[in-house]
Amino acid sequence: MAQFTRVSRSVGLITLQNPPVNALSAVTRQGIVDAVKSALGDPKVKSVVICGQNGIFCGGADIKEFGTNITGPPLVPMIHAIEASNKPVVAAIEGSAFGGGLELALGCHYRVAHSKAKLGLTEVTLGLLPAAGGTQRLPRLIGVPAALNLITTGRHVTAAEALQLGIVDQVTDHNTVDEAVKFALSVAGKSLDARRISTYPCPRPSDVDALFEEVMQKVRQSARGAIAPIACVQAVRAAATLPYSQGMEREQELMATLFTSGQARALQYCFFAQRAVGRWSMPSGARWDTSKPRSIRKAAVIGLGTMGRGIAVALAQAGLSVVAVETQEKQFTEAKKMVSGMMERGAKRRGTAPPLDKITYSQNIQAVADVDLVIEAVFEDMALKEKVFQQLSTICKQGTFLCTNTSALDVDHLASQTRNPELVVGMHFFAPAHVMKLLEVVYGPRSSPQAVATAMQLGKKMGKVSVAVGNCRGFVGNRMLKPYLEQALFLLEEGATPELVDGALEEFGFALGVFKMSDLSGLDVGWKIRKGDGLVEPGLASGPSARIRQGRRYSPLGDLLCEQGRFGQKTGQGWYRYDKPGSRVARYDPWLHSFLEEYRTQHGIVARRMDQQEVLERCLYALINEGFRILEDGIAAGPEDIDIIYVFGYSWPRHRGGPMFYASMVGLAKVLKRLEHYHQAHPDIPYMQPCNLLRRLVASGSPPVHKWKEAIKKLRSQL
Ligand code: NAD
């Protein structure tokens, strides 16, 4: 709702009241309409201030109302009525003005913002566009290029940037409402002719066609198949080329297309899923709301390689004191330099001081004796990690949480090396750890709820999206990745090329296809793991048996490349050719293509033509099938956990909602049918056999994704 009061005798104060963010629900919109009517009808009121309660102006539309029959007064006429008022209306922006909230502010005649406020037209992140005049008013106010940048990205700007761009008229460090009231008093009675943004001519760039063509190309590239950013460009183009009323019509048309699209549903699902993963639970019944985290002030990182450096930076940036331990002299010296550089660059971007003094370095593990929590990031070698955990267990003070950044090893086995296994959890970061948002918090059967709660809270403090998952080989993300990677190799054997496979996956929306991604991460990483698993046999043996390992189909293609020293970007050769070691542009490599032909001949494989659909189905459905197994095993509590892991850790396109959401959009019956087909065609790939849970969900009528948790619980109770 919204409350109307009169302050300073002649200022009508309208306060939005819809906690937590004063979203524009039907009731709030009705409240605003009524309050505006009261303010304009009250002869004692000479000017009006609109603000939000609890230090937040307005977070935008109430997305809980999406997908339902929207009732209550619509936003567009409400904002028009405010703009058309002949009493000046001032928006007092504290906290945030996002989406519809900023559109409401743009309908006001003046805007006063607190210096800590953030503003943005964020609709594009939910698969929509600012459809309450935002795409028409913002370019009229700040010009086409700046408006395009904000509207197509949904970027938040600070109050200072908003002032510089001309979005707000005044920024204050004092009480924003008091300042806005003063402002409102000062402009009472003045002409508003020059203050109604919808009446401004839109600054028209000199070559409007060329500008929009260029922008469209850039947006298409970065959108990776998302349609909302494209529609945003089209709407801003309407602002630049059509009168306001026609521009508004275009805005509405474009919004209508987006509103009912699968992409908007996917992005809105992600919005809620991201919040849902914070409400974690464990099979033991322990939960987020009944488990109390301990506060962590001092943490240690063991091993300052690729991961340890990023983790140390992320911890220091979150305000913790960090003890960083590295035993190898060369790595120690290099890491100190690199970590400082990373912190300096980060601080420069944020305009803050680098927290260099937060980190102390040591080559002696004894230095971690007084820390509250340790994150181990030494080589992926169980014997080494066992030793480190045994040491930590004796060195650290009582109650220190011991965490491992292992990518796949058994967290419970590491716990068994310590005196207090309940204090051990996995904290699986993603590279580069100070940048990537995802953190898998891995609990073993003996991890205490407090250890999980503490790791989850620490992840949040570090700005991560943390997902609690059970302990199994590869946890959730890497376990699902394995069948995906293997399918890609099988496709190459059968006749595909890296270009075809990557092209299909990139068109689907991945930032990089599987082969480009492998080249970037380094082919030797997986090679080492496969060697450890006893899967690698040197040389190019012939016949079908050479492609069977441990009773199932195996492709040695990756091993053969590694034998040639082709480790990807770092060696300048992998699945692609690079101009020099370390270069990033993947180029077609004739050698690789001859190698594949030779390989097929040697193994008696006749290459067949395959299309993008087969590539997508085999790679993605194999991954999704493993996701169902993970749900069946109780390793992930629900589909949201898996989807958030894939969106934040594996560049799954957000506008497709994550693999499990995608499966629900494709239709579970179809996914099941295609998996059955591929399993029949490739009986030597056991994981293509559809998972029981998938079959049972289909048999129970393919419930929508938000009902899976409930359905799984029911199915379990029937077993
Ligand atoms: P890395 O080889 O870059 O670094 C490991 C570092 O640990 C080296 O600097 C080494 O000198 C140091 N070290 C070895 N023994 C030590 C000891 N006893 N005490 C202190 N330092 C010691 O490895 P990385 O890529 O950073 O991986 C570290 C861990 O993180 C592994 O378990 C890996 O599986 C996991 N991980 C890696 C990635 C990735 O993309 N690289 C992603 C997620 C998780």
PDB file of N, CA and C in Angstrom, residues 88-145:
ATOM      1  N   PRO A  88       4.390  20.067  -8.570  1.00  0.00           N
ATOM      2  CA  PRO A  88       5.640  19.332  -8.762  1.00  0.00           C
ATOM      3  C   PRO A  88       5.722  18.079  -7.882  1.00  0.00           C
ATOM      4  N   VAL A  89       6.191  16.997  -8.485  1.00  0.00           N
ATOM      5  CA  VAL A  89       6.352  15.742  -7.737  1.00  0.00           C
ATOM      6  C   VAL A  89       7.839  15.384  -7.718  1.00  0.00           C
ATOM      7  N   VAL A  90       8.367  15.129  -6.518  1.00  0.00           N
ATOM      8  CA  VAL A  90       9.795  14.826  -6.350  1.00  0.00           C
ATOM      9  C   VAL A  90       9.935  13.388  -5.844  1.00  0.00           C
ATOM     10  N   ALA A  91      10.795  12.613  -6.483  1.00  0.00           N
ATOM     11  CA  ALA A  91      11.069  11.261  -5.987  1.00  0.00           C
ATOM     12  C   ALA A  91      12.234  11.345  -5.011  1.00  0.00           C
ATOM     13  N   ALA A  92      12.046  10.777  -3.804  1.00  0.00           N
ATOM     14  CA  ALA A  92      13.124  10.738  -2.799  1.00  0.00           C
ATOM     15  C   ALA A  92      13.687   9.326  -2.821  1.00  0.00           C
ATOM     16  N   ILE A  93      14.850   9.162  -3.479  1.00  0.00           N
ATOM     17  CA  ILE A  93      15.348   7.801  -3.746  1.00  0.00           C
ATOM     18  C   ILE A  93      16.406   7.402  -2.716  1.00  0.00           C
ATOM     19  N   GLU A  94      16.011   6.474  -1.859  1.00  0.00           N
ATOM     20  CA  GLU A  94      16.963   5.875  -0.925  1.00  0.00           C
ATOM     21  C   GLU A  94      17.085   4.404  -1.279  1.00  0.00           C
ATOM     22  N   GLY A  95      18.176   3.770  -0.881  1.00  0.00           N
ATOM     23  CA  GLY A  95      18.332   2.322  -1.091  1.00  0.00           C
ATOM     24  C   GLY A  95      18.391   1.994  -2.565  1.00  0.00           C
ATOM     25  N   SER A  96      17.246   1.607  -3.126  1.00  0.00           N
ATOM     26  CA  SER A  96      17.266   1.248  -4.542  1.00  0.00           C
ATOM     27  C   SER A  96      16.029   1.745  -5.263  1.00  0.00           C
ATOM     28  N   ALA A  97      16.237   2.058  -6.538  1.00  0.00           N
ATOM     29  CA  ALA A  97      15.121   2.350  -7.454  1.00  0.00           C
ATOM     30  C   ALA A  97      15.389   1.484  -8.672  1.00  0.00           C
ATOM     31  N   PHE A  98      14.760   0.325  -8.697  1.00  0.00           N
ATOM     32  CA  PHE A  98      15.014  -0.618  -9.779  1.00  0.00           C
ATOM     33  C   PHE A  98      13.752  -0.833 -10.610  1.00  0.00           C
ATOM     34  N   GLY A  99      13.957  -1.123 -11.881  1.00  0.00           N
ATOM     35  CA  GLY A  99      12.854  -1.494 -12.763  1.00  0.00           C
ATOM     36  C   GLY A  99      11.724  -0.475 -12.703  1.00  0.00           C
ATOM     37  N   GLY A 100      10.511  -0.988 -12.412  1.00  0.00           N
ATOM     38  CA  GLY A 100       9.335  -0.121 -12.327  1.00  0.00           C
ATOM     39  C   GLY A 100       9.530   0.995 -11.313  1.00  0.00           C
ATOM     40  N   GLY A 101      10.378   0.761 -10.311  1.00  0.00           N
ATOM     41  CA  GLY A 101      10.647   1.790  -9.302  1.00  0.00           C
ATOM     42  C   GLY A 101      11.327   2.998  -9.934  1.00  0.00           C
ATOM     43  N   LEU A 102      12.299   2.726 -10.817  1.00  0.00           N
ATOM     44  CA  LEU A 102      12.972   3.848 -11.488  1.00  0.00           C
ATOM     45  C   LEU A 102      12.033   4.477 -12.521  1.00  0.00           C
ATOM     46  N   GLU A 103      11.205   3.648 -13.150  1.00  0.00           N
ATOM     47  CA  GLU A 103      10.246   4.212 -14.122  1.00  0.00           C
ATOM     48  C   GLU A 103       9.272   5.166 -13.415  1.00  0.00           C
ATOM     49  N   LEU A 104       8.880   4.776 -12.198  1.00  0.00           N
ATOM     50  CA  LEU A 104       8.018   5.658 -11.407  1.00  0.00           C
ATOM     51  C   LEU A 104       8.754   6.976 -11.138  1.00  0.00           C
ATOM     52  N   ALA A 105      10.032   6.868 -10.773  1.00  0.00           N
ATOM     53  CA  ALA A 105      10.828   8.077 -10.475  1.00  0.00           C
ATOM     54  C   ALA A 105      10.985   8.947 -11.729  1.00  0.00           C
ATOM     55  N   LEU A 106      11.076   8.282 -12.909  1.00  0.00           N
ATOM     56  CA  LEU A 106      11.237   9.048 -14.156  1.00  0.00           C
ATOM     57  C   LEU A 106       9.939   9.784 -14.522  1.00  0.00           C
ATOM     58  N   GLY A 107       8.824   9.301 -13.977  1.00  0.00           N
ATOM     59  CA  GLY A 107       7.552   9.999 -14.188  1.00  0.00           C
ATOM     60  C   GLY A 107       7.443  11.229 -13.299  1.00  0.00           C
ATOM     61  N   CYS A 108       8.236  11.285 -12.226  1.00  0.00           N
ATOM     62  CA  CYS A 108       8.235  12.458 -11.337  1.00  0.00           C
ATOM     63  C   CYS A 108       8.963  13.611 -12.040  1.00  0.00           C
ATOM     64  N   HIS A 109       8.773  14.827 -11.511  1.00  0.00           N
ATOM     65  CA  HIS A 109       9.395  15.981 -12.178  1.00  0.00           C
ATOM     66  C   HIS A 109      10.827  16.206 -11.728  1.00  0.00           C
ATOM     67  N   TYR A 110      11.138  15.719 -10.529  1.00  0.00           N
ATOM     68  CA  TYR A 110      12.506  15.866 -10.000  1.00  0.00           C
ATOM     69  C   TYR A 110      12.864  14.586  -9.253  1.00  0.00           C
ATOM     70  N   ARG A 111      14.176  14.336  -9.139  1.00  0.00           N
ATOM     71  CA  ARG A 111      14.655  13.168  -8.406  1.00  0.00           C
ATOM     72  C   ARG A 111      15.822  13.569  -7.497  1.00  0.00           C
ATOM     73  N   VAL A 112      15.643  13.262  -6.212  1.00  0.00           N
ATOM     74  CA  VAL A 112      16.715  13.500  -5.235  1.00  0.00           C
ATOM     75  C   VAL A 112      17.133  12.116  -4.725  1.00  0.00           C
ATOM     76  N   ALA A 113      18.443  11.814  -4.772  1.00  0.00           N
ATOM     77  CA  ALA A 113      18.879  10.462  -4.371  1.00  0.00           C
ATOM     78  C   ALA A 113      19.875  10.540  -3.225  1.00  0.00           C
ATOM     79  N   HIS A 114      19.825   9.546  -2.367  1.00  0.00           N
ATOM     80  CA  HIS A 114      20.861   9.428  -1.337  1.00  0.00           C
ATOM     81  C   HIS A 114      22.145   8.937  -1.998  1.00  0.00           C
ATOM     82  N   SER A 115      23.291   9.355  -1.449  1.00  0.00           N
ATOM     83  CA  SER A 115      24.570   9.012  -2.094  1.00  0.00           C
ATOM     84  C   SER A 115      24.801   7.501  -2.161  1.00  0.00           C
ATOM     85  N   LYS A 116      24.150   6.748  -1.276  1.00  0.00           N
ATOM     86  CA  LYS A 116      24.368   5.290  -1.293  1.00  0.00           C
ATOM     87  C   LYS A 116      23.320   4.563  -2.135  1.00  0.00           C
ATOM     88  N   ALA A 117      22.420   5.311  -2.751  1.00  0.00           N
ATOM     89  CA  ALA A 117      21.341   4.645  -3.511  1.00  0.00           C
ATOM     90  C   ALA A 117      21.879   4.036  -4.803  1.00  0.00           C
ATOM     91  N   LYS A 118      21.176   3.001  -5.264  1.00  0.00           N
ATOM     92  CA  LYS A 118      21.500   2.365  -6.554  1.00  0.00           C
ATOM     93  C   LYS A 118      20.267   2.459  -7.444  1.00  0.00           C
ATOM     94  N   LEU A 119      20.510   2.707  -8.724  1.00  0.00           N
ATOM     95  CA  LEU A 119      19.385   2.845  -9.659  1.00  0.00           C
ATOM     96  C   LEU A 119      19.627   1.955 -10.878  1.00  0.00           C
ATOM     97  N   GLY A 120      18.555   1.470 -11.471  1.00  0.00           N
ATOM     98  CA  GLY A 120      18.736   0.662 -12.678  1.00  0.00           C
ATOM     99  C   GLY A 120      17.420   0.226 -13.276  1.00  0.00           C
ATOM    100  N   LEU A 121      17.417   0.087 -14.604  1.00  0.00           N
ATOM    101  CA  LEU A 121      16.257  -0.512 -15.267  1.00  0.00           C
ATOM    102  C   LEU A 121      16.623  -1.983 -15.478  1.00  0.00           C
ATOM    103  N   THR A 122      16.251  -2.805 -14.518  1.00  0.00           N
ATOM    104  CA  THR A 122      16.768  -4.175 -14.413  1.00  0.00           C
ATOM    105  C   THR A 122      15.917  -5.221 -15.128  1.00  0.00           C
ATOM    106  N   GLU A 123      14.850  -4.789 -15.796  1.00  0.00           N
ATOM    107  CA  GLU A 123      13.882  -5.749 -16.344  1.00  0.00           C
ATOM    108  C   GLU A 123      14.511  -6.797 -17.256  1.00  0.00           C
ATOM    109  N   VAL A 124      15.542  -6.389 -18.017  1.00  0.00           N
ATOM    110  CA  VAL A 124      16.145  -7.312 -18.981  1.00  0.00           C
ATOM    111  C   VAL A 124      16.668  -8.570 -18.296  1.00  0.00           C
ATOM    112  N   THR A 125      17.070  -8.463 -17.034  1.00  0.00           N
ATOM    113  CA  THR A 125      17.590  -9.635 -16.317  1.00  0.00           C
ATOM    114  C   THR A 125      16.473 -10.626 -16.003  1.00  0.00           C
ATOM    115  N   LEU A 126      15.233 -10.201 -16.148  1.00  0.00           N
ATOM    116  CA  LEU A 126      14.105 -11.113 -15.945  1.00  0.00           C
ATOM    117  C   LEU A 126      13.442 -11.449 -17.283  1.00  0.00           C
ATOM    118  N   GLY A 127      14.140 -11.171 -18.374  1.00  0.00           N
ATOM    119  CA  GLY A 127      13.619 -11.516 -19.696  1.00  0.00           C
ATOM    120  C   GLY A 127      12.593 -10.526 -20.212  1.00  0.00           C
ATOM    121  N   LEU A 128      12.559  -9.325 -19.628  1.00  0.00           N
ATOM    122  CA  LEU A 128      11.537  -8.333 -20.007  1.00  0.00           C
ATOM    123  C   LEU A 128      12.204  -7.035 -20.438  1.00  0.00           C
ATOM    124  N   LEU A 129      11.393  -6.005 -20.667  1.00  0.00           N
ATOM    125  CA  LEU A 129      11.957  -4.673 -20.884  1.00  0.00           C
ATOM    126  C   LEU A 129      11.190  -3.696 -20.007  1.00  0.00           C
ATOM    127  N   PRO A 130      11.757  -2.500 -19.762  1.00  0.00           N
ATOM    128  CA  PRO A 130      11.051  -1.534 -18.917  1.00  0.00           C
ATOM    129  C   PRO A 130       9.837  -1.025 -19.676  1.00  0.00           C
ATOM    130  N   ALA A 131       8.656  -1.554 -19.324  1.00  0.00           N
ATOM    131  CA  ALA A 131       7.474  -1.297 -20.150  1.00  0.00           C
ATOM    132  C   ALA A 131       6.513  -0.310 -19.524  1.00  0.00           C
ATOM    133  N   ALA A 132       7.007   0.472 -18.569  1.00  0.00           N
ATOM    134  CA  ALA A 132       6.157   1.547 -18.048  1.00  0.00           C
ATOM    135  C   ALA A 132       6.761   2.870 -18.488  1.00  0.00           C
ATOM    136  N   GLY A 133       7.172   2.897 -19.753  1.00  0.00           N
ATOM    137  CA  GLY A 133       7.721   4.128 -20.315  1.00  0.00           C
ATOM    138  C   GLY A 133       9.225   4.264 -20.149  1.00  0.00           C
ATOM    139  N   GLY A 134       9.855   3.299 -19.489  1.00  0.00           N
ATOM    140  CA  GLY A 134      11.300   3.408 -19.230  1.00  0.00           C
ATOM    141  C   GLY A 134      12.127   3.491 -20.498  1.00  0.00           C
ATOM    142  N   THR A 135      11.731   2.703 -21.518  1.00  0.00           N
ATOM    143  CA  THR A 135      12.531   2.708 -22.757  1.00  0.00           C
ATOM    144  C   THR A 135      12.303   3.996 -23.550  1.00  0.00           C
ATOM    145  N   GLN A 136      11.229   4.715 -23.213  1.00  0.00           N
ATOM    146  CA  GLN A 136      10.932   5.956 -23.948  1.00  0.00           C
ATOM    147  C   GLN A 136      11.430   7.189 -23.182  1.00  0.00           C
ATOM    148  N   ARG A 137      11.363   7.138 -21.852  1.00  0.00           N
ATOM    149  CA  ARG A 137      11.781   8.322 -21.089  1.00  0.00           C
ATOM    150  C   ARG A 137      13.301   8.384 -20.918  1.00  0.00           C
ATOM    151  N   LEU A 138      13.923   7.233 -20.606  1.00  0.00           N
ATOM    152  CA  LEU A 138      15.361   7.310 -20.289  1.00  0.00           C
ATOM    153  C   LEU A 138      16.195   7.872 -21.450  1.00  0.00           C
ATOM    154  N   PRO A 139      15.997   7.410 -22.715  1.00  0.00           N
ATOM    155  CA  PRO A 139      16.799   8.011 -23.798  1.00  0.00           C
ATOM    156  C   PRO A 139      16.502   9.507 -23.991  1.00  0.00           C
ATOM    157  N   ARG A 140      15.275   9.904 -23.697  1.00  0.00           N
ATOM    158  CA  ARG A 140      14.948  11.341 -23.807  1.00  0.00           C
ATOM    159  C   ARG A 140      15.687  12.138 -22.738  1.00  0.00           C
ATOM    160  N   LEU A 141      15.941  11.478 -21.600  1.00  0.00           N
ATOM    161  CA  LEU A 141      16.590  12.183 -20.483  1.00  0.00           C
ATOM    162  C   LEU A 141      18.118  12.169 -20.609  1.00  0.00           C
ATOM    163  N   ILE A 142      18.700  11.007 -20.969  1.00  0.00           N
ATOM    164  CA  ILE A 142      20.177  10.917 -20.895  1.00  0.00           C
ATOM    165  C   ILE A 142      20.823  10.610 -22.253  1.00  0.00           C
ATOM    166  N   GLY A 143      20.015  10.552 -23.293  1.00  0.00           N
ATOM    167  CA  GLY A 143      20.590  10.274 -24.614  1.00  0.00           C
ATOM    168  C   GLY A 143      20.551   8.789 -24.933  1.00  0.00           C
ATOM    169  N   VAL A 144      20.616   8.504 -26.230  1.00  0.00           N
ATOM    170  CA  VAL A 144      20.423   7.127 -26.703  1.00  0.00           C
ATOM    171  C   VAL A 144      21.559   6.181 -26.268  1.00  0.00           C
ATOM    172  N   PRO A 145      22.848   6.534 -26.463  1.00  0.00           N
ATOM    173  CA  PRO A 145      23.889   5.551 -26.129  1.00  0.00           C
ATOM    174  C   PRO A 145      23.878   5.149 -24.650  1.00  0.00           C
TER     175      PRO A 145
END
